[in-house]
Short mmCIF file of C-alpha atoms in Angstrom, two decimals:
data_model
loop_
_atom_site.label_atom_id
_atom_site.label_comp_id
_atom_site.label_asym_id
_atom_site.label_seq_id
_atom_site.Cartn_x
_atom_site.Cartn_y
_atom_site.Cartn_z
CA MET A 1 10.35 -42.10 -176.70
CA ALA A 2 13.12 -44.40 -177.93
CA LEU A 3 15.48 -42.99 -180.53
CA SER A 4 15.36 -44.14 -184.13
CA ARG A 5 18.47 -45.55 -185.81
CA GLU A 6 19.00 -42.18 -187.50
CA GLN A 7 18.68 -40.29 -184.21
CA ILE A 8 21.23 -42.61 -182.59
CA ALA A 9 23.61 -41.84 -185.46
CA MET A 10 22.94 -38.09 -185.10
CA ARG A 11 23.80 -38.16 -181.37
CA MET A 12 26.83 -40.34 -182.04
CA ALA A 13 28.13 -37.87 -184.62
CA ARG A 14 28.49 -35.28 -181.86
CA GLU A 15 31.38 -37.35 -180.48
CA LEU A 16 33.43 -36.81 -183.65
CA LYS A 17 36.35 -34.41 -183.29
CA ASP A 18 38.16 -32.38 -185.94
CA GLY A 19 41.03 -34.37 -187.42
CA TYR A 20 39.81 -37.76 -186.18
CA TYR A 21 40.31 -40.99 -188.10
CA VAL A 22 37.15 -43.01 -187.39
CA ASN A 23 36.14 -46.59 -188.16
CA LEU A 24 32.42 -47.19 -188.60
CA GLY A 25 31.19 -50.72 -187.95
CA ILE A 26 28.32 -52.44 -189.72
CA GLY A 27 24.74 -51.43 -188.85
CA ILE A 28 23.81 -48.22 -187.04
CA PRO A 29 27.44 -46.93 -187.05
CA THR A 30 27.48 -46.62 -190.85
CA LEU A 31 24.69 -44.02 -190.59
CA VAL A 32 27.05 -41.67 -188.73
CA ALA A 33 28.61 -40.79 -192.11
CA ASN A 34 25.41 -38.87 -192.93
CA TYR A 35 25.64 -36.61 -189.87
CA VAL A 36 29.24 -35.39 -189.58
CA PRO A 37 28.92 -31.93 -187.99
CA HIS A 38 29.61 -28.88 -190.16
CA GLY A 39 32.93 -27.21 -189.56
CA ILE A 40 34.99 -30.29 -188.76
CA GLU A 41 36.93 -32.70 -190.94
CA VAL A 42 37.08 -36.40 -190.13
CA MET A 43 38.35 -39.31 -192.21
CA LEU A 44 36.00 -42.28 -192.01
CA GLN A 45 37.74 -45.62 -192.46
CA SER A 46 36.40 -48.99 -193.61
CA GLU A 47 38.41 -52.16 -193.06
CA ASN A 48 37.89 -53.34 -196.62
CA GLY A 49 40.34 -50.64 -197.72
CA LEU A 50 38.73 -47.22 -197.88
CA LEU A 51 39.77 -44.08 -196.04
CA GLY A 52 37.62 -41.00 -196.57
CA MET A 53 34.02 -42.19 -196.75
CA GLY A 54 31.31 -39.62 -197.28
CA PRO A 55 27.52 -39.77 -196.83
CA PHE A 56 25.48 -42.48 -198.51
CA PRO A 57 25.05 -41.76 -202.24
CA THR A 58 22.05 -40.37 -204.02
CA GLU A 59 20.88 -42.23 -207.13
CA ASP A 60 23.00 -39.90 -209.28
CA GLU A 61 26.11 -40.59 -207.19
CA LEU A 62 25.71 -44.36 -207.02
CA ASP A 63 28.82 -46.40 -207.88
CA ALA A 64 28.30 -50.15 -207.38
CA ASP A 65 32.07 -50.70 -207.08
CA LEU A 66 32.47 -48.31 -204.16
CA ILE A 67 31.35 -50.08 -200.99
CA ASN A 68 32.03 -50.20 -197.27
CA ALA A 69 32.71 -53.27 -195.14
CA GLY A 70 28.98 -54.01 -194.97
CA LYS A 71 28.76 -54.03 -198.78
CA GLN A 72 26.72 -50.82 -198.79
CA THR A 73 27.44 -48.34 -201.54
CA VAL A 74 29.15 -45.19 -200.28
CA THR A 75 30.66 -41.93 -201.48
CA THR A 76 34.13 -40.49 -200.91
CA VAL A 77 35.34 -37.10 -199.72
CA PRO A 78 38.25 -35.06 -201.15
CA GLY A 79 41.53 -36.73 -200.20
CA ALA A 80 40.04 -40.22 -199.95
CA SER A 81 42.27 -43.24 -200.52
CA ILE A 82 41.51 -46.78 -201.66
CA PHE A 83 43.98 -49.51 -200.77
CA SER A 84 44.25 -53.19 -199.86
CA SER A 85 42.57 -54.68 -196.80
CA ALA A 86 46.06 -55.65 -195.58
CA GLU A 87 47.04 -51.98 -195.41
CA SER A 88 43.70 -51.16 -193.82
CA PHE A 89 44.24 -53.69 -191.04
CA ALA A 90 47.79 -52.44 -190.55
CA MET A 91 46.25 -49.04 -189.83
CA ILE A 92 43.81 -50.61 -187.35
CA ARG A 93 46.32 -52.91 -185.64
CA GLY A 94 48.87 -50.13 -185.46
CA GLY A 95 46.58 -47.99 -183.32
CA HIS A 96 46.09 -45.26 -185.93
CA VAL A 97 42.29 -45.02 -185.54
CA ASN A 98 41.14 -42.33 -183.07
CA LEU A 99 37.60 -43.61 -182.62
CA THR A 100 35.87 -46.88 -183.41
CA ILE A 101 32.06 -47.08 -183.46
CA LEU A 102 30.63 -50.59 -183.37
CA GLY A 103 27.29 -52.34 -183.12
CA ALA A 104 26.79 -55.11 -180.57
CA LEU A 105 24.53 -57.91 -179.44
CA GLU A 106 25.57 -57.55 -175.78
CA VAL A 107 27.80 -55.32 -173.64
CA ASP A 108 28.56 -55.78 -169.95
CA VAL A 109 29.77 -53.72 -166.98
CA GLU A 110 33.38 -54.83 -167.50
CA GLY A 111 33.44 -53.34 -171.00
CA ASN A 112 33.21 -56.73 -172.70
CA ILE A 113 31.47 -56.88 -176.08
CA ALA A 114 29.71 -59.73 -177.90
CA SER A 115 28.94 -58.74 -181.45
CA TRP A 116 29.50 -61.56 -183.85
CA MET A 117 27.86 -64.87 -182.95
CA ILE A 118 24.63 -66.35 -181.63
CA PRO A 119 25.15 -70.09 -181.03
CA GLY A 120 22.99 -72.19 -183.32
CA LYS A 121 22.43 -69.39 -185.83
CA LEU A 122 24.19 -68.95 -189.15
CA VAL A 123 26.54 -65.97 -189.13
CA LYS A 124 28.98 -64.65 -191.70
CA GLY A 125 31.92 -64.60 -189.29
CA MET A 126 33.92 -62.24 -187.10
CA GLY A 127 34.86 -59.81 -189.85
CA GLY A 128 37.19 -57.06 -188.66
CA ALA A 129 35.62 -56.61 -185.23
CA MET A 130 38.25 -58.52 -183.25
CA ASP A 131 41.05 -56.45 -184.78
CA LEU A 132 39.13 -53.25 -184.16
CA VAL A 133 38.55 -53.91 -180.46
CA ALA A 134 42.17 -55.01 -180.00
CA GLY A 135 43.72 -52.07 -181.87
CA ALA A 136 41.68 -49.13 -180.58
CA ASP A 137 41.64 -47.31 -177.25
CA ASN A 138 38.46 -45.32 -177.84
CA ILE A 139 35.53 -47.60 -178.69
CA ILE A 140 31.86 -46.65 -178.47
CA VAL A 141 29.00 -49.09 -179.06
CA THR A 142 25.69 -48.11 -180.63
CA MET A 143 22.83 -50.55 -180.13
CA THR A 144 19.27 -51.01 -179.00
CA HIS A 145 18.95 -51.15 -175.22
CA ALA A 146 16.87 -54.32 -175.24
CA SER A 147 15.81 -57.07 -177.62
CA LYS A 148 12.45 -57.14 -179.40
CA THR A 149 11.15 -59.26 -176.50
CA GLY A 150 12.31 -56.69 -173.95
CA LYS A 151 15.39 -58.59 -172.75
CA SER A 152 18.24 -56.32 -171.71
CA LYS A 153 21.41 -56.23 -173.82
CA LEU A 154 23.32 -54.32 -171.11
CA LEU A 155 24.40 -57.06 -168.76
CA GLU A 156 26.36 -57.87 -165.64
CA ARG A 157 28.24 -60.38 -167.78
CA CYS A 158 27.93 -61.15 -171.49
CA THR A 159 26.34 -64.52 -172.25
CA LEU A 160 27.34 -64.76 -175.92
CA PRO A 161 30.87 -65.49 -177.24
CA LEU A 162 33.01 -62.38 -176.79
CA THR A 163 34.45 -60.26 -179.54
CA GLY A 164 36.72 -58.48 -177.07
CA ALA A 165 37.28 -58.08 -173.34
CA ASN A 166 37.52 -54.90 -171.25
CA CYS A 167 37.57 -52.69 -174.32
CA ILE A 168 34.33 -50.68 -174.48
CA ASN A 169 34.33 -47.16 -173.00
CA LYS A 170 30.84 -45.89 -173.76
CA VAL A 171 27.48 -47.12 -175.01
CA LEU A 172 24.81 -45.20 -176.88
CA THR A 173 21.44 -46.92 -177.08
CA ASP A 174 17.98 -45.92 -178.22
CA LEU A 175 17.25 -45.03 -174.58
CA ALA A 176 20.48 -43.71 -173.06
CA TRP A 177 24.07 -42.52 -173.31
CA MET A 178 26.27 -44.30 -170.79
CA GLU A 179 29.89 -44.54 -169.73
CA ILE A 180 31.37 -47.85 -168.56
CA LYS A 181 33.59 -47.37 -165.54
CA ASP A 182 34.51 -49.24 -162.34
CA GLY A 183 32.25 -52.20 -163.11
CA SER A 184 29.15 -50.13 -163.77
CA PHE A 185 27.13 -48.42 -166.45
CA ILE A 186 27.04 -44.72 -165.55
CA LEU A 187 24.01 -42.96 -166.97
CA LYS A 188 24.99 -39.66 -168.63
CA GLU A 189 22.01 -38.73 -170.80
CA ARG A 190 18.58 -40.11 -171.59
CA ALA A 191 16.59 -40.02 -174.81
CA PRO A 192 13.94 -37.28 -174.91
CA GLY A 193 10.81 -38.44 -173.11
CA VAL A 194 12.41 -41.62 -171.75
CA SER A 195 12.13 -42.03 -167.99
CA ILE A 196 14.88 -43.07 -165.60
CA ASP A 197 12.63 -45.92 -164.45
CA GLU A 198 12.44 -47.37 -167.98
CA ILE A 199 16.22 -47.28 -168.33
CA ILE A 200 16.64 -48.96 -164.94
CA ALA A 201 14.08 -51.65 -165.85
CA LYS A 202 15.85 -52.47 -169.12
CA THR A 203 19.41 -52.51 -167.77
CA SER A 204 20.48 -55.83 -166.24
CA GLY A 205 24.01 -54.78 -165.33
CA ARG A 206 24.86 -52.49 -162.41
CA LEU A 207 23.66 -48.99 -163.25
CA VAL A 208 24.75 -45.78 -161.53
CA VAL A 209 22.18 -42.99 -161.84
CA PRO A 210 23.37 -39.46 -160.96
CA SER A 211 21.01 -37.02 -159.27
CA HIS A 212 20.50 -35.17 -162.55
CA VAL A 213 20.39 -36.90 -165.94
CA PRO A 214 19.74 -34.48 -168.81
CA GLU A 215 17.83 -35.33 -171.96
CA MET A 216 19.84 -35.63 -175.16
CA THR A 217 19.90 -32.69 -177.53
CA PHE A 218 20.40 -32.83 -181.27
#
């Protein structure tokens, strides 16, 4: 069975390491803030000028002036800082983010990502994504494996305008956890109850399937 958005965020949170500075992109990545594992400290960064995001607020905690880059209301953790977007982008461009988690429209076997534009459709713009993919060495994409019509989003070559080239290391979808290496998607884990055949059928790019692919655990 395909993972929900929350389950994707829960599995993604397992990749967080103690002491990490982490940027969460718009969409599924923002949900990771709700599932930071107990016993570790991470500082979640938003390009609009916030370092130290916490989980999404309850009604009692709601502060309409405290938002992330996707204009969602958020909370802060002890030690949080609020500063200008210029300083925030200096942090990103200077390579001071340990992990960047982004959403995407397409990813291909070369680690290219298309995440900001569908020709002919109205979009808000690039946002901070181009800076994030240029300034980070460790980038993981969270996304659905295929479109609502069943068309694969994991391709041999991206068809939409690129956000960045040769920059994505790993991809976590509602069906699978994969590494991108040597021009291939390498299947590492599969969602509980999802078959290898379904993953193969919904992956257009070259896919390497090891002899044993464990199910994800949460």
